[in-house]
PDB file of N, CA and C in Angstrom:
ATOM      1  N   UNK A   1     164.338  43.128 -37.340  1.00 75.00           N
ATOM      2  CA  UNK A   1     163.204  43.156 -36.765  1.00 75.00           C
ATOM      3  C   UNK A   1     163.330  42.637 -34.886  1.00 75.00           C
ATOM      4  N   UNK A   2     163.207  43.915 -34.390  1.00 88.00           N
ATOM      5  CA  UNK A   2     162.023  43.259 -32.540  1.00 88.00           C
ATOM      6  C   UNK A   2     160.831  43.612 -32.671  1.00 88.00           C
ATOM      7  N   UNK A   3     160.368  42.697 -32.980  1.00 93.00           N
ATOM      8  CA  UNK A   3     159.019  42.960 -33.136  1.00 93.00           C
ATOM      9  C   UNK A   3     158.169  42.718 -31.527  1.00 93.00           C
ATOM     10  N   UNK A   4     157.254  43.780 -30.338  1.00 94.00           N
ATOM     11  CA  UNK A   4     156.726  42.977 -29.668  1.00 94.00           C
ATOM     12  C   UNK A   4     154.829  43.248 -29.703  1.00 94.00           C
ATOM     13  N   UNK A   5     154.490  42.566 -28.807  1.00 93.00           N
ATOM     14  CA  UNK A   5     152.894  42.488 -29.006  1.00 93.00           C
ATOM     15  C   UNK A   5     152.684  43.783 -27.657  1.00 93.00           C
ATOM     16  N   UNK A   6     153.629  44.369 -26.509  1.00 95.00           N
ATOM     17  CA  UNK A   6     153.316  45.299 -25.942  1.00 95.00           C
ATOM     18  C   UNK A   6     152.701  46.484 -26.086  1.00 95.00           C
ATOM     19  N   UNK A   7     151.998  47.319 -25.481  1.00 95.00           N
ATOM     20  CA  UNK A   7     151.697  48.179 -25.781  1.00 95.00           C
ATOM     21  C   UNK A   7     152.219  49.582 -25.504  1.00 95.00           C
ATOM     22  N   UNK A   8     153.178  49.094 -24.464  1.00 96.00           N
ATOM     23  CA  UNK A   8     153.875  50.286 -23.828  1.00 96.00           C
ATOM     24  C   UNK A   8     155.437  49.883 -23.482  1.00 96.00           C
ATOM     25  N   UNK A   9     156.398  50.708 -23.346  1.00 97.00           N
ATOM     26  CA  UNK A   9     157.500  50.191 -22.918  1.00 97.00           C
ATOM     27  C   UNK A   9     158.601  51.159 -22.993  1.00 97.00           C
ATOM     28  N   UNK A  10     159.424  50.883 -22.462  1.00 97.00           N
ATOM     29  CA  UNK A  10     160.888  51.756 -22.264  1.00 97.00           C
ATOM     30  C   UNK A  10     161.664  51.748 -23.547  1.00 97.00           C
ATOM     31  N   UNK A  11     162.891  52.839 -23.774  1.00 97.00           N
ATOM     32  CA  UNK A  11     163.550  51.973 -25.273  1.00 97.00           C
ATOM     33  C   UNK A  11     164.562  53.118 -24.371  1.00 97.00           C
ATOM     34  N   UNK A  12     166.074  52.677 -24.548  1.00 97.00           N
ATOM     35  CA  UNK A  12     167.088  53.450 -24.863  1.00 97.00           C
ATOM     36  C   UNK A  12     167.657  53.809 -26.068  1.00 97.00           C
ATOM     37  N   UNK A  13     168.015  55.017 -26.206  1.00 96.00           N
ATOM     38  CA  UNK A  13     168.514  56.041 -27.683  1.00 96.00           C
ATOM     39  C   UNK A  13     169.558  56.927 -27.211  1.00 96.00           C
ATOM     40  N   UNK A  14     170.875  56.304 -27.781  1.00 94.00           N
ATOM     41  CA  UNK A  14     171.892  57.335 -27.391  1.00 94.00           C
ATOM     42  C   UNK A  14     171.786  57.925 -25.596  1.00 94.00           C
ATOM     43  N   UNK A  15     171.837  56.863 -24.983  1.00 95.00           N
ATOM     44  CA  UNK A  15     171.850  56.878 -23.367  1.00 95.00           C
ATOM     45  C   UNK A  15     170.682  57.524 -22.685  1.00 95.00           C
ATOM     46  N   UNK A  16     169.917  57.809 -23.262  1.00 97.00           N
ATOM     47  CA  UNK A  16     168.912  58.476 -23.159  1.00 97.00           C
ATOM     48  C   UNK A  16     167.597  57.491 -22.837  1.00 97.00           C
ATOM     49  N   UNK A  17     166.902  57.466 -21.843  1.00 98.00           N
ATOM     50  CA  UNK A  17     165.667  56.815 -21.360  1.00 98.00           C
ATOM     51  C   UNK A  17     164.293  57.776 -22.279  1.00 98.00           C
ATOM     52  N   UNK A  18     163.909  56.769 -23.332  1.00 98.00           N
ATOM     53  CA  UNK A  18     162.334  57.427 -23.544  1.00 98.00           C
ATOM     54  C   UNK A  18     161.212  56.156 -23.713  1.00 98.00           C
ATOM     55  N   UNK A  19     159.531  56.809 -23.004  1.00 98.00           N
ATOM     56  CA  UNK A  19     158.961  56.195 -23.018  1.00 98.00           C
ATOM     57  C   UNK A  19     158.412  55.870 -24.331  1.00 98.00           C
ATOM     58  N   UNK A  20     157.609  54.582 -24.704  1.00 98.00           N
ATOM     59  CA  UNK A  20     156.466  54.461 -25.620  1.00 98.00           C
ATOM     60  C   UNK A  20     155.606  53.876 -25.487  1.00 98.00           C
ATOM     61  N   UNK A  21     154.577  54.338 -25.936  1.00 98.00           N
ATOM     62  CA  UNK A  21     153.309  53.575 -25.893  1.00 98.00           C
ATOM     63  C   UNK A  21     152.340  53.834 -27.017  1.00 98.00           C
ATOM     64  N   UNK A  22     151.537  52.789 -27.207  1.00 97.00           N
ATOM     65  CA  UNK A  22     150.832  52.358 -28.631  1.00 97.00           C
ATOM     66  C   UNK A  22     149.546  53.920 -28.364  1.00 97.00           C
ATOM     67  N   UNK A  23     149.585  53.990 -29.269  1.00 96.00           N
ATOM     68  CA  UNK A  23     148.754  55.097 -29.716  1.00 96.00           C
ATOM     69  C   UNK A  23     146.980  54.474 -30.365  1.00 96.00           C
ATOM     70  N   UNK A  24     147.449  53.893 -31.820  1.00 95.00           N
ATOM     71  CA  UNK A  24     146.146  53.689 -32.453  1.00 95.00           C
ATOM     72  C   UNK A  24     147.159  52.441 -33.276  1.00 95.00           C
ATOM     73  N   UNK A  25     146.050  51.226 -33.771  1.00 94.00           N
ATOM     74  CA  UNK A  25     146.444  50.455 -34.587  1.00 94.00           C
ATOM     75  C   UNK A  25     145.788  51.012 -35.491  1.00 94.00           C
ATOM     76  N   UNK A  26     146.079  50.301 -36.967  1.00 92.00           N
ATOM     77  CA  UNK A  26     146.112  50.892 -38.338  1.00 92.00           C
ATOM     78  C   UNK A  26     144.787  51.016 -38.287  1.00 92.00           C
ATOM     79  N   UNK A  27     144.081  51.859 -39.228  1.00 91.00           N
ATOM     80  CA  UNK A  27     142.479  51.630 -39.129  1.00 91.00           C
ATOM     81  C   UNK A  27     141.638  52.788 -40.582  1.00 91.00           C
ATOM     82  N   UNK A  28     141.251  52.238 -40.835  1.00 90.00           N
ATOM     83  CA  UNK A  28     140.466  53.190 -42.352  1.00 90.00           C
ATOM     84  C   UNK A  28     140.122  54.306 -41.770  1.00 90.00           C
ATOM     85  N   UNK A  29     140.060  55.315 -42.805  1.00 89.00           N
ATOM     86  CA  UNK A  29     139.742  57.087 -42.656  1.00 89.00           C
ATOM     87  C   UNK A  29     138.392  56.746 -43.852  1.00 89.00           C
ATOM     88  N   UNK A  30     137.905  58.754 -43.832  1.00 88.00           N
ATOM     89  CA  UNK A  30     137.289  58.939 -44.760  1.00 88.00           C
ATOM     90  C   UNK A  30     137.932  58.655 -46.794  1.00 88.00           C
ATOM     91  N   UNK A  31     136.909  58.249 -47.052  1.00 84.00           N
ATOM     92  CA  UNK A  31     137.522  58.144 -49.329  1.00 84.00           C
ATOM     93  C   UNK A  31     138.070  56.926 -48.696  1.00 84.00           C
ATOM     94  N   UNK A  32     138.227  55.775 -47.956  1.00 81.00           N
ATOM     95  CA  UNK A  32     138.653  54.444 -48.323  1.00 81.00           C
ATOM     96  C   UNK A  32     140.096  54.779 -48.647  1.00 81.00           C
ATOM     97  N   UNK A  33     140.999  54.783 -47.341  1.00 87.00           N
ATOM     98  CA  UNK A  33     142.256  55.622 -46.920  1.00 87.00           C
ATOM     99  C   UNK A  33     142.265  55.240 -45.734  1.00 87.00           C
ATOM    100  N   UNK A  34     143.995  54.828 -45.115  1.00 90.00           N
ATOM    101  CA  UNK A  34     143.966  54.122 -44.265  1.00 90.00           C
ATOM    102  C   UNK A  34     144.720  54.893 -43.691  1.00 90.00           C
ATOM    103  N   UNK A  35     145.242  54.922 -42.396  1.00 92.00           N
ATOM    104  CA  UNK A  35     146.211  55.137 -41.089  1.00 92.00           C
ATOM    105  C   UNK A  35     146.664  54.183 -40.866  1.00 92.00           C
ATOM    106  N   UNK A  36     147.781  54.536 -40.485  1.00 92.00           N
ATOM    107  CA  UNK A  36     148.783  53.321 -40.070  1.00 92.00           C
ATOM    108  C   UNK A  36     148.815  53.665 -38.569  1.00 92.00           C
ATOM    109  N   UNK A  37     149.878  52.643 -38.390  1.00 95.00           N
ATOM    110  CA  UNK A  37     149.899  52.725 -36.944  1.00 95.00           C
ATOM    111  C   UNK A  37     150.911  53.945 -35.957  1.00 95.00           C
ATOM    112  N   UNK A  38     150.051  54.172 -35.025  1.00 97.00           N
ATOM    113  CA  UNK A  38     150.679  55.601 -34.263  1.00 97.00           C
ATOM    114  C   UNK A  38     151.066  55.316 -32.684  1.00 97.00           C
ATOM    115  N   UNK A  39     152.468  56.017 -32.602  1.00 98.00           N
ATOM    116  CA  UNK A  39     153.001  55.863 -31.461  1.00 98.00           C
ATOM    117  C   UNK A  39     153.391  56.820 -30.645  1.00 98.00           C
ATOM    118  N   UNK A  40     153.370  57.339 -29.450  1.00 98.00           N
ATOM    119  CA  UNK A  40     153.334  58.188 -28.473  1.00 98.00           C
ATOM    120  C   UNK A  40     155.021  58.337 -28.212  1.00 98.00           C
ATOM    121  N   UNK A  41     155.969  58.862 -28.055  1.00 98.00           N
ATOM    122  CA  UNK A  41     156.637  59.192 -27.236  1.00 98.00           C
ATOM    123  C   UNK A  41     157.167  60.360 -26.214  1.00 98.00           C
ATOM    124  N   UNK A  42     157.919  59.786 -25.669  1.00 97.00           N
ATOM    125  CA  UNK A  42     158.427  60.415 -24.026  1.00 97.00           C
ATOM    126  C   UNK A  42     159.362  60.442 -23.504  1.00 97.00           C
ATOM    127  N   UNK A  43     160.240  61.327 -23.512  1.00 97.00           N
ATOM    128  CA  UNK A  43     161.624  61.197 -23.033  1.00 97.00           C
ATOM    129  C   UNK A  43     160.742  61.099 -21.390  1.00 97.00           C
ATOM    130  N   UNK A  44     161.716  60.008 -20.268  1.00 96.00           N
ATOM    131  CA  UNK A  44     161.686  59.475 -19.527  1.00 96.00           C
ATOM    132  C   UNK A  44     161.570  60.688 -17.833  1.00 96.00           C
ATOM    133  N   UNK A  45     162.097  61.685 -18.617  1.00 96.00           N
ATOM    134  CA  UNK A  45     162.211  62.570 -17.385  1.00 96.00           C
ATOM    135  C   UNK A  45     161.526  64.121 -17.343  1.00 96.00           C
ATOM    136  N   UNK A  46     160.680  63.994 -18.948  1.00 96.00           N
ATOM    137  CA  UNK A  46     160.354  64.926 -19.443  1.00 96.00           C
ATOM    138  C   UNK A  46     158.643  64.829 -19.808  1.00 96.00           C
ATOM    139  N   UNK A  47     157.911  65.754 -19.943  1.00 94.00           N
ATOM    140  CA  UNK A  47     156.625  65.663 -20.588  1.00 94.00           C
ATOM    141  C   UNK A  47     155.940  65.658 -21.907  1.00 94.00           C
ATOM    142  N   UNK A  48     157.140  66.408 -22.590  1.00 97.00           N
ATOM    143  CA  UNK A  48     156.539  66.823 -24.040  1.00 97.00           C
ATOM    144  C   UNK A  48     156.270  65.465 -24.690  1.00 97.00           C
ATOM    145  N   UNK A  49     155.611  65.259 -25.717  1.00 97.00           N
ATOM    146  CA  UNK A  49     155.165  63.909 -26.230  1.00 97.00           C
ATOM    147  C   UNK A  49     155.590  64.407 -27.934  1.00 97.00           C
ATOM    148  N   UNK A  50     156.091  63.138 -28.613  1.00 98.00           N
ATOM    149  CA  UNK A  50     155.952  63.234 -29.677  1.00 98.00           C
ATOM    150  C   UNK A  50     155.212  62.132 -30.201  1.00 98.00           C
ATOM    151  N   UNK A  51     154.139  62.554 -31.073  1.00 98.00           N
ATOM    152  CA  UNK A  51     153.126  61.001 -31.775  1.00 98.00           C
ATOM    153  C   UNK A  51     153.798  60.944 -33.036  1.00 98.00           C
ATOM    154  N   UNK A  52     154.163  59.493 -33.243  1.00 98.00           N
ATOM    155  CA  UNK A  52     154.481  59.060 -34.528  1.00 98.00           C
ATOM    156  C   UNK A  52     153.927  58.566 -35.417  1.00 98.00           C
ATOM    157  N   UNK A  53     154.233  58.148 -36.546  1.00 96.00           N
ATOM    158  CA  UNK A  53     152.861  57.879 -37.182  1.00 96.00           C
ATOM    159  C   UNK A  53     153.328  57.341 -38.465  1.00 96.00           C
ATOM    160  N   UNK A  54     153.325  55.727 -38.067  1.00 96.00           N
ATOM    161  CA  UNK A  54     153.822  55.018 -39.874  1.00 96.00           C
ATOM    162  C   UNK A  54     152.683  54.742 -40.826  1.00 96.00           C
ATOM    163  N   UNK A  55     153.052  54.852 -41.879  1.00 94.00           N
ATOM    164  CA  UNK A  55     152.254  54.367 -43.144  1.00 94.00           C
ATOM    165  C   UNK A  55     151.817  52.762 -42.853  1.00 94.00           C
ATOM    166  N   UNK A  56     149.978  53.350 -43.355  1.00 91.00           N
ATOM    167  CA  UNK A  56     149.709  51.670 -42.876  1.00 91.00           C
ATOM    168  C   UNK A  56     150.189  50.498 -43.850  1.00 91.00           C
ATOM    169  N   UNK A  57     150.012  49.228 -43.052  1.00 89.00           N
ATOM    170  CA  UNK A  57     151.409  47.809 -43.707  1.00 89.00           C
ATOM    171  C   UNK A  57     149.725  47.856 -44.974  1.00 89.00           C
ATOM    172  N   UNK A  58     150.669  47.006 -46.156  1.00 88.00           N
ATOM    173  CA  UNK A  58     150.111  46.473 -47.340  1.00 88.00           C
ATOM    174  C   UNK A  58     150.323  45.438 -47.222  1.00 88.00           C
ATOM    175  N   UNK A  59     149.607  44.329 -47.868  1.00 89.00           N
ATOM    176  CA  UNK A  59     149.617  43.047 -48.267  1.00 89.00           C
ATOM    177  C   UNK A  59     150.142  42.911 -49.689  1.00 89.00           C
ATOM    178  N   UNK A  60     150.686  41.715 -49.981  1.00 91.00           N
ATOM    179  CA  UNK A  60     151.065  41.955 -51.394  1.00 91.00           C
ATOM    180  C   UNK A  60     150.319  42.191 -51.727  1.00 91.00           C
ATOM    181  N   UNK A  61     149.315  42.023 -52.646  1.00 89.00           N
ATOM    182  CA  UNK A  61     148.042  42.497 -53.349  1.00 89.00           C
ATOM    183  C   UNK A  61     148.213  43.868 -53.407  1.00 89.00           C
ATOM    184  N   UNK A  62     148.565  44.333 -52.194  1.00 81.00           N
ATOM    185  CA  UNK A  62     148.447  45.842 -52.476  1.00 81.00           C
ATOM    186  C   UNK A  62     147.229  46.391 -51.891  1.00 81.00           C
ATOM    187  N   UNK A  63     146.379  45.802 -50.777  1.00 84.00           N
ATOM    188  CA  UNK A  63     145.485  46.173 -49.937  1.00 84.00           C
ATOM    189  C   UNK A  63     145.969  46.077 -48.612  1.00 84.00           C
ATOM    190  N   UNK A  64     145.128  46.871 -47.836  1.00 85.00           N
ATOM    191  CA  UNK A  64     145.773  47.403 -46.234  1.00 85.00           C
ATOM    192  C   UNK A  64     145.852  46.045 -45.360  1.00 85.00           C
ATOM    193  N   UNK A  65     146.736  45.699 -44.695  1.00 86.00           N
ATOM    194  CA  UNK A  65     146.793  44.525 -43.656  1.00 86.00           C
ATOM    195  C   UNK A  65     145.509  45.128 -42.974  1.00 86.00           C
ATOM    196  N   UNK A  66     144.577  43.789 -42.970  1.00 81.00           N
ATOM    197  CA  UNK A  66     143.607  44.963 -41.040  1.00 81.00           C
ATOM    198  C   UNK A  66     143.885  44.056 -40.296  1.00 81.00           C
ATOM    199  N   UNK A  67     144.620  42.747 -40.064  1.00 87.00           N
ATOM    200  CA  UNK A  67     145.572  42.577 -38.673  1.00 87.00           C
ATOM    201  C   UNK A  67     145.697  43.430 -37.603  1.00 87.00           C
ATOM    202  N   UNK A  68     145.975  42.972 -36.274  1.00 90.00           N
ATOM    203  CA  UNK A  68     146.634  44.033 -35.441  1.00 90.00           C
ATOM    204  C   UNK A  68     147.934  43.791 -35.534  1.00 90.00           C
ATOM    205  N   UNK A  69     148.840  44.765 -35.389  1.00 92.00           N
ATOM    206  CA  UNK A  69     149.923  45.137 -36.078  1.00 92.00           C
ATOM    207  C   UNK A  69     150.696  45.126 -34.792  1.00 92.00           C
ATOM    208  N   UNK A  70     152.219  44.364 -34.703  1.00 94.00           N
ATOM    209  CA  UNK A  70     152.968  44.053 -33.641  1.00 94.00           C
ATOM    210  C   UNK A  70     154.251  45.727 -33.888  1.00 94.00           C
ATOM    211  N   UNK A  71     154.370  45.787 -32.913  1.00 95.00           N
ATOM    212  CA  UNK A  71     155.163  47.256 -32.814  1.00 95.00           C
ATOM    213  C   UNK A  71     156.664  46.669 -33.144  1.00 95.00           C
ATOM    214  N   UNK A  72     157.364  47.190 -34.037  1.00 95.00           N
ATOM    215  CA  UNK A  72     159.069  47.537 -34.224  1.00 95.00           C
ATOM    216  C   UNK A  72     159.890  47.912 -33.539  1.00 95.00           C
ATOM    217  N   UNK A  73     160.395  47.674 -32.791  1.00 96.00           N
ATOM    218  CA  UNK A  73     161.376  48.481 -31.451  1.00 96.00           C
ATOM    219  C   UNK A  73     162.478  49.249 -32.433  1.00 96.00           C
ATOM    220  N   UNK A  74     162.715  48.324 -33.286  1.00 96.00           N
ATOM    221  CA  UNK A  74     163.958  48.992 -34.225  1.00 96.00           C
ATOM    222  C   UNK A  74     163.316  50.104 -34.654  1.00 96.00           C
ATOM    223  N   UNK A  75     162.404  50.018 -35.229  1.00 96.00           N
ATOM    224  CA  UNK A  75     162.036  51.221 -36.099  1.00 96.00           C
ATOM    225  C   UNK A  75     161.198  52.977 -35.386  1.00 96.00           C
ATOM    226  N   UNK A  76     160.555  52.459 -33.620  1.00 97.00           N
ATOM    227  CA  UNK A  76     160.589  53.377 -32.966  1.00 97.00           C
ATOM    228  C   UNK A  76     162.057  54.035 -32.638  1.00 97.00           C
ATOM    229  N   UNK A  77     163.201  53.450 -32.672  1.00 97.00           N
ATOM    230  CA  UNK A  77     164.315  53.807 -31.914  1.00 97.00           C
ATOM    231  C   UNK A  77     164.649  54.653 -33.443  1.00 97.00           C
ATOM    232  N   UNK A  78     164.736  54.420 -34.545  1.00 96.00           N
ATOM    233  CA  UNK A  78     164.868  55.185 -35.624  1.00 96.00           C
ATOM    234  C   UNK A  78     163.843  56.438 -35.363  1.00 96.00           C
ATOM    235  N   UNK A  79     162.695  56.399 -34.940  1.00 97.00           N
ATOM    236  CA  UNK A  79     161.616  57.381 -34.639  1.00 97.00           C
ATOM    237  C   UNK A  79     161.957  58.132 -33.910  1.00 97.00           C
ATOM    238  N   UNK A  80     162.796  57.927 -32.848  1.00 97.00           N
ATOM    239  CA  UNK A  80     162.807  58.421 -31.867  1.00 97.00           C
ATOM    240  C   UNK A  80     163.948  59.717 -32.776  1.00 97.00           C
ATOM    241  N   UNK A  81     164.605  59.564 -33.161  1.00 97.00           N
ATOM    242  CA  UNK A  81     166.131  60.007 -33.699  1.00 97.00           C
ATOM    243  C   UNK A  81     165.314  60.997 -34.900  1.00 97.00           C
ATOM    244  N   UNK A  82     164.842  60.370 -35.585  1.00 97.00           N
ATOM    245  CA  UNK A  82     164.277  60.735 -36.835  1.00 97.00           C
ATOM    246  C   UNK A  82     163.647  62.422 -36.017  1.00 97.00           C
ATOM    247  N   UNK A  83     162.722  61.868 -34.814  1.00 97.00           N
ATOM    248  CA  UNK A  83     161.639  62.888 -34.636  1.00 97.00           C
ATOM    249  C   UNK A  83     162.814  64.516 -33.614  1.00 97.00           C
ATOM    250  N   UNK A  84     163.613  63.705 -33.202  1.00 96.00           N
ATOM    251  CA  UNK A  84     164.606  65.036 -32.551  1.00 96.00           C
ATOM    252  C   UNK A  84     165.143  65.577 -33.963  1.00 96.00           C
ATOM    253  N   UNK A  85     166.370  65.105 -35.153  1.00 96.00           N
ATOM    254  CA  UNK A  85     166.660  65.953 -36.488  1.00 96.00           C
ATOM    255  C   UNK A  85     165.609  66.719 -36.547  1.00 96.00           C
ATOM    256  N   UNK A  86     164.025  66.461 -36.421  1.00 96.00           N
ATOM    257  CA  UNK A  86     163.327  67.204 -37.273  1.00 96.00           C
ATOM    258  C   UNK A  86     162.554  68.179 -36.372  1.00 96.00           C
ATOM    259  N   UNK A  87     163.563  68.526 -34.688  1.00 96.00           N
ATOM    260  CA  UNK A  87     162.930  69.668 -34.405  1.00 96.00           C
ATOM    261  C   UNK A  87     162.359  69.352 -32.458  1.00 96.00           C
ATOM    262  N   UNK A  88     161.799  68.031 -32.517  1.00 97.00           N
ATOM    263  CA  UNK A  88     161.380  67.505 -31.085  1.00 97.00           C
ATOM    264  C   UNK A  88     162.249  67.843 -30.429  1.00 97.00           C
ATOM    265  N   UNK A  89     162.424  68.667 -29.023  1.00 97.00           N
ATOM    266  CA  UNK A  89     162.738  68.800 -28.093  1.00 97.00           C
ATOM    267  C   UNK A  89     162.238  68.289 -26.880  1.00 97.00           C
ATOM    268  N   UNK A  90     162.777  66.983 -26.078  1.00 96.00           N
ATOM    269  CA  UNK A  90     161.769  66.370 -25.439  1.00 96.00           C
ATOM    270  C   UNK A  90     161.510  67.175 -23.826  1.00 96.00           C
ATOM    271  N   UNK A  91     162.793  68.370 -24.046  1.00 96.00           N
ATOM    272  CA  UNK A  91     162.892  68.543 -22.445  1.00 96.00           C
ATOM    273  C   UNK A  91     162.292  70.353 -22.357  1.00 96.00           C
ATOM    274  N   UNK A  92     161.863  70.801 -23.679  1.00 96.00           N
ATOM    275  CA  UNK A  92     160.656  71.830 -23.920  1.00 96.00           C
ATOM    276  C   UNK A  92     159.623  71.977 -23.449  1.00 96.00           C
ATOM    277  N   UNK A  93     158.429  72.896 -23.608  1.00 94.00           N
ATOM    278  CA  UNK A  93     157.232  72.731 -23.454  1.00 94.00           C
ATOM    279  C   UNK A  93     156.208  72.826 -24.198  1.00 94.00           C
ATOM    280  N   UNK A  94     154.720  72.084 -24.713  1.00 94.00           N
ATOM    281  CA  UNK A  94     154.199  72.535 -25.493  1.00 94.00           C
ATOM    282  C   UNK A  94     153.177  71.030 -25.792  1.00 94.00           C
ATOM    283  N   UNK A  95     152.728  71.513 -26.673  1.00 96.00           N
ATOM    284  CA  UNK A  95     151.948  70.379 -27.059  1.00 96.00           C
ATOM    285  C   UNK A  95     152.417  69.224 -27.924  1.00 96.00           C
ATOM    286  N   UNK A  96     151.794  68.090 -28.180  1.00 96.00           N
ATOM    287  CA  UNK A  96     152.519  67.043 -28.574  1.00 96.00           C
ATOM    288  C   UNK A  96     152.745  67.490 -30.280  1.00 96.00           C
ATOM    289  N   UNK A  97     154.169  67.220 -30.608  1.00 97.00           N
ATOM    290  CA  UNK A  97     154.687  66.936 -31.882  1.00 97.00           C
ATOM    291  C   UNK A  97     154.188  65.758 -32.648  1.00 97.00           C
ATOM    292  N   UNK A  98     153.718  66.222 -33.855  1.00 97.00           N
ATOM    293  CA  UNK A  98     152.525  64.840 -35.026  1.00 97.00           C
ATOM    294  C   UNK A  98     154.340  64.637 -36.153  1.00 97.00           C
ATOM    295  N   UNK A  99     154.635  63.475 -36.206  1.00 97.00           N
ATOM    296  CA  UNK A  99     155.621  63.123 -37.308  1.00 97.00           C
ATOM    297  C   UNK A  99     155.165  62.212 -37.789  1.00 97.00           C
ATOM    298  N   UNK A 100     155.569  62.023 -39.460  1.00 96.00           N
ATOM    299  CA  UNK A 100     155.025  61.482 -40.278  1.00 96.00           C
ATOM    300  C   UNK A 100     156.237  60.995 -40.720  1.00 96.00           C
ATOM    301  N   UNK A 101     156.318  58.764 -40.355  1.00 97.00           N
ATOM    302  CA  UNK A 101     157.823  58.824 -40.641  1.00 97.00           C
ATOM    303  C   UNK A 101     157.164  57.225 -42.094  1.00 97.00           C
ATOM    304  N   UNK A 102     158.542  56.677 -42.398  1.00 95.00           N
ATOM    305  CA  UNK A 102     158.167  55.377 -43.303  1.00 95.00           C
ATOM    306  C   UNK A 102     158.640  54.451 -41.915  1.00 95.00           C
ATOM    307  N   UNK A 103     158.217  53.607 -43.284  1.00 92.00           N
ATOM    308  CA  UNK A 103     158.304  51.961 -41.947  1.00 92.00           C
ATOM    309  C   UNK A 103     159.424  51.613 -41.168  1.00 92.00           C
ATOM    310  N   UNK A 104     160.006  52.003 -41.823  1.00 93.00           N
ATOM    311  CA  UNK A 104     161.936  52.087 -40.902  1.00 93.00           C
ATOM    312  C   UNK A 104     161.540  53.023 -39.415  1.00 93.00           C
ATOM    313  N   UNK A 105     161.322  54.132 -39.425  1.00 93.00           N
ATOM    314  CA  UNK A 105     160.872  54.917 -38.600  1.00 93.00           C
ATOM    315  C   UNK A 105     161.458  56.333 -39.186  1.00 93.00           C
ATOM    316  N   UNK A 106     162.199  56.225 -40.189  1.00 93.00           N
ATOM    317  CA  UNK A 106     162.965  57.369 -40.655  1.00 93.00           C
ATOM    318  C   UNK A 106     162.163  58.132 -41.223  1.00 93.00           C
TER     319      UNK A 106
END
C-alpha cells in the first residue's frame, strides 16, 4: 500500500500522466448508509474526467470507519486502468464518467 495524505497529485500509468484529486471523504447518506472515498481522475493533456468511487471502509466490528481516510495510490493506479477498460476515454469530450470500484481499485 502506498498511502498519502495529499488531496491531489500526479500519477503515471502506462507512460501516461494522470492528475488525481480527492473529491470527497467517506460520508453518511440517507437511510443509515455510507458513501466511500471518491477521487477525480484526468489525463494531464485532456479535460474529460472520471470520478472513481471506492466502497466505505469498515472497522472490524462491521461499522463504517468515520475518520479521515488516506488515498491509496496503488488503488488509484488500478482505478485508472479499470476506468479505461470500462469505457472512459480521457481524450474524448463530454461529462465526467462515474465508476464504482472495489477497495483495490478494480
